[in-house]
C-alpha cells in the first residue's frame, strides 16, 4: 500500500536538483498566464512539478527516460529568452521551462543530460509499468548496501585463518609475487 501512495516532495529521495521554474501550460488562453511558476524536483528517474514548495501532491510528474534536454531561446521573445529550456521526447509531450537565470537554465539542462547519460548506461532494464518499482529499487539498494557493508566488516576474522592457504591460482609460466 505504501508504494502506491504518491510521495511527498521531501520523500522523493535522491533529489539531484530542485527549485522554482516557470512552466509553460498546455492550454494557451488569452486570459490565463501562459507561464506558471512551479516548484520543480528532479530525482534519478523522475521530474516532478508542484504548485509551490509546500505542496504535498505534484501537479504533474513524468519519467525523464528517453527525453532530451536543451536550451531553447526561441520559447520567449522577452528579456528572459536566454533562461529557457525544454525537455523533448519523440511521441510524448514537450515540456517547456524558464529558469530564474541563464546560468540556472544551463545547470538544469546539464543535470538532466548527465542523468540521461547515466540512465542509458545502466544494464538493468527498467520496467515503465509503475512507479512502485522505482521506490522498491531505491529501498532494496539501500538495504543491499547496508548488508554488503556489514559483511565487509565481519570478514576480518575468516581472513586471518585463510592466510595459510593460497587462494590465488598460479598460471603456467607465471611466478607468484
mmCIF file of C-alpha atoms in Angstrom, residues 97-171:
data_model
loop_
_atom_site.group_PDB
_atom_site.id
_atom_site.type_symbol
_atom_site.label_atom_id
_atom_site.label_comp_id
_atom_site.label_asym_id
_atom_site.label_seq_id
_atom_site.Cartn_x
_atom_site.Cartn_y
_atom_site.Cartn_z
ATOM 1 C CA UNK A 97 10.541 25.879 -18.751
ATOM 2 C CA UNK A 98 12.004 29.265 -17.868
ATOM 3 C CA UNK A 99 14.673 29.341 -15.150
ATOM 4 C CA UNK A 100 15.435 32.388 -12.960
ATOM 5 C CA UNK A 101 18.719 32.992 -14.853
ATOM 6 C CA UNK A 102 20.605 31.748 -17.951
ATOM 7 C CA UNK A 103 23.139 30.004 -15.673
ATOM 8 C CA UNK A 104 20.337 28.232 -13.814
ATOM 9 C CA UNK A 105 18.786 27.088 -17.121
ATOM 10 C CA UNK A 106 22.164 25.659 -18.183
ATOM 11 C CA UNK A 107 22.502 23.886 -14.851
ATOM 12 C CA UNK A 108 19.066 22.222 -15.199
ATOM 13 C CA UNK A 109 19.966 21.090 -18.736
ATOM 14 C CA UNK A 110 23.389 19.817 -17.597
ATOM 15 C CA UNK A 111 21.907 17.897 -14.656
ATOM 16 C CA UNK A 112 19.230 16.277 -16.837
ATOM 17 C CA UNK A 113 21.706 15.364 -19.591
ATOM 18 C CA UNK A 114 24.088 13.876 -17.019
ATOM 19 C CA UNK A 115 21.227 11.843 -15.570
ATOM 20 C CA UNK A 116 20.096 10.645 -19.008
ATOM 21 C CA UNK A 117 23.639 9.554 -19.874
ATOM 22 C CA UNK A 118 23.742 7.638 -16.587
ATOM 23 C CA UNK A 119 20.324 6.033 -17.258
ATOM 24 C CA UNK A 120 21.303 4.942 -20.777
ATOM 25 C CA UNK A 121 24.449 3.239 -19.440
ATOM 26 C CA UNK A 122 22.516 1.059 -16.986
ATOM 27 C CA UNK A 123 22.468 -2.587 -17.996
ATOM 28 C CA UNK A 124 19.375 -3.449 -15.956
ATOM 29 C CA UNK A 125 16.230 -2.738 -17.995
ATOM 30 C CA UNK A 126 13.657 -0.524 -16.322
ATOM 31 C CA UNK A 127 10.039 -1.623 -16.323
ATOM 32 C CA UNK A 128 7.976 1.504 -17.010
ATOM 33 C CA UNK A 129 4.665 -0.008 -15.875
ATOM 34 C CA UNK A 130 4.586 1.525 -12.430
ATOM 35 C CA UNK A 131 6.325 3.902 -10.101
ATOM 36 C CA UNK A 132 6.132 1.262 -7.360
ATOM 37 C CA UNK A 133 9.170 -0.459 -8.781
ATOM 38 C CA UNK A 134 11.152 2.763 -8.655
ATOM 39 C CA UNK A 135 10.601 3.032 -4.917
ATOM 40 C CA UNK A 136 11.244 -0.679 -4.389
ATOM 41 C CA UNK A 137 14.550 -0.349 -6.261
ATOM 42 C CA UNK A 138 15.591 2.529 -4.052
ATOM 43 C CA UNK A 139 14.660 0.682 -0.857
ATOM 44 C CA UNK A 140 16.284 -2.595 -1.869
ATOM 45 C CA UNK A 141 19.516 -0.924 -2.994
ATOM 46 C CA UNK A 142 19.781 0.839 0.370
ATOM 47 C CA UNK A 143 19.357 -2.412 2.296
ATOM 48 C CA UNK A 144 21.754 -4.187 -0.084
ATOM 49 C CA UNK A 145 24.401 -1.538 0.569
ATOM 50 C CA UNK A 146 23.933 -1.932 4.304
ATOM 51 C CA UNK A 147 24.133 -5.714 4.062
ATOM 52 C CA UNK A 148 27.309 -5.698 1.960
ATOM 53 C CA UNK A 149 28.841 -3.140 4.304
ATOM 54 C CA UNK A 150 28.135 -5.399 7.280
ATOM 55 C CA UNK A 151 29.615 -8.463 5.585
ATOM 56 C CA UNK A 152 32.752 -6.487 4.762
ATOM 57 C CA UNK A 153 33.160 -5.634 8.439
ATOM 58 C CA UNK A 154 32.619 -9.240 9.511
ATOM 59 C CA UNK A 155 35.146 -10.678 7.035
ATOM 60 C CA UNK A 156 38.167 -9.703 9.140
ATOM 61 C CA UNK A 157 38.161 -12.858 11.258
ATOM 62 C CA UNK A 158 37.889 -15.518 8.475
ATOM 63 C CA UNK A 159 40.711 -13.847 6.508
ATOM 64 C CA UNK A 160 43.174 -14.456 9.360
ATOM 65 C CA UNK A 161 42.588 -18.210 9.206
ATOM 66 C CA UNK A 162 42.834 -18.314 5.403
ATOM 67 C CA UNK A 163 46.230 -16.609 5.172
ATOM 68 C CA UNK A 164 47.985 -20.010 5.162
ATOM 69 C CA UNK A 165 46.026 -21.245 2.132
ATOM 70 C CA UNK A 166 46.960 -19.915 -1.292
ATOM 71 C CA UNK A 167 43.666 -18.642 -2.660
ATOM 72 C CA UNK A 168 45.110 -17.490 -5.999
ATOM 73 C CA UNK A 169 45.603 -19.829 -8.918
ATOM 74 C CA UNK A 170 49.138 -19.758 -10.323
ATOM 75 C CA UNK A 171 49.029 -19.725 -14.109
#
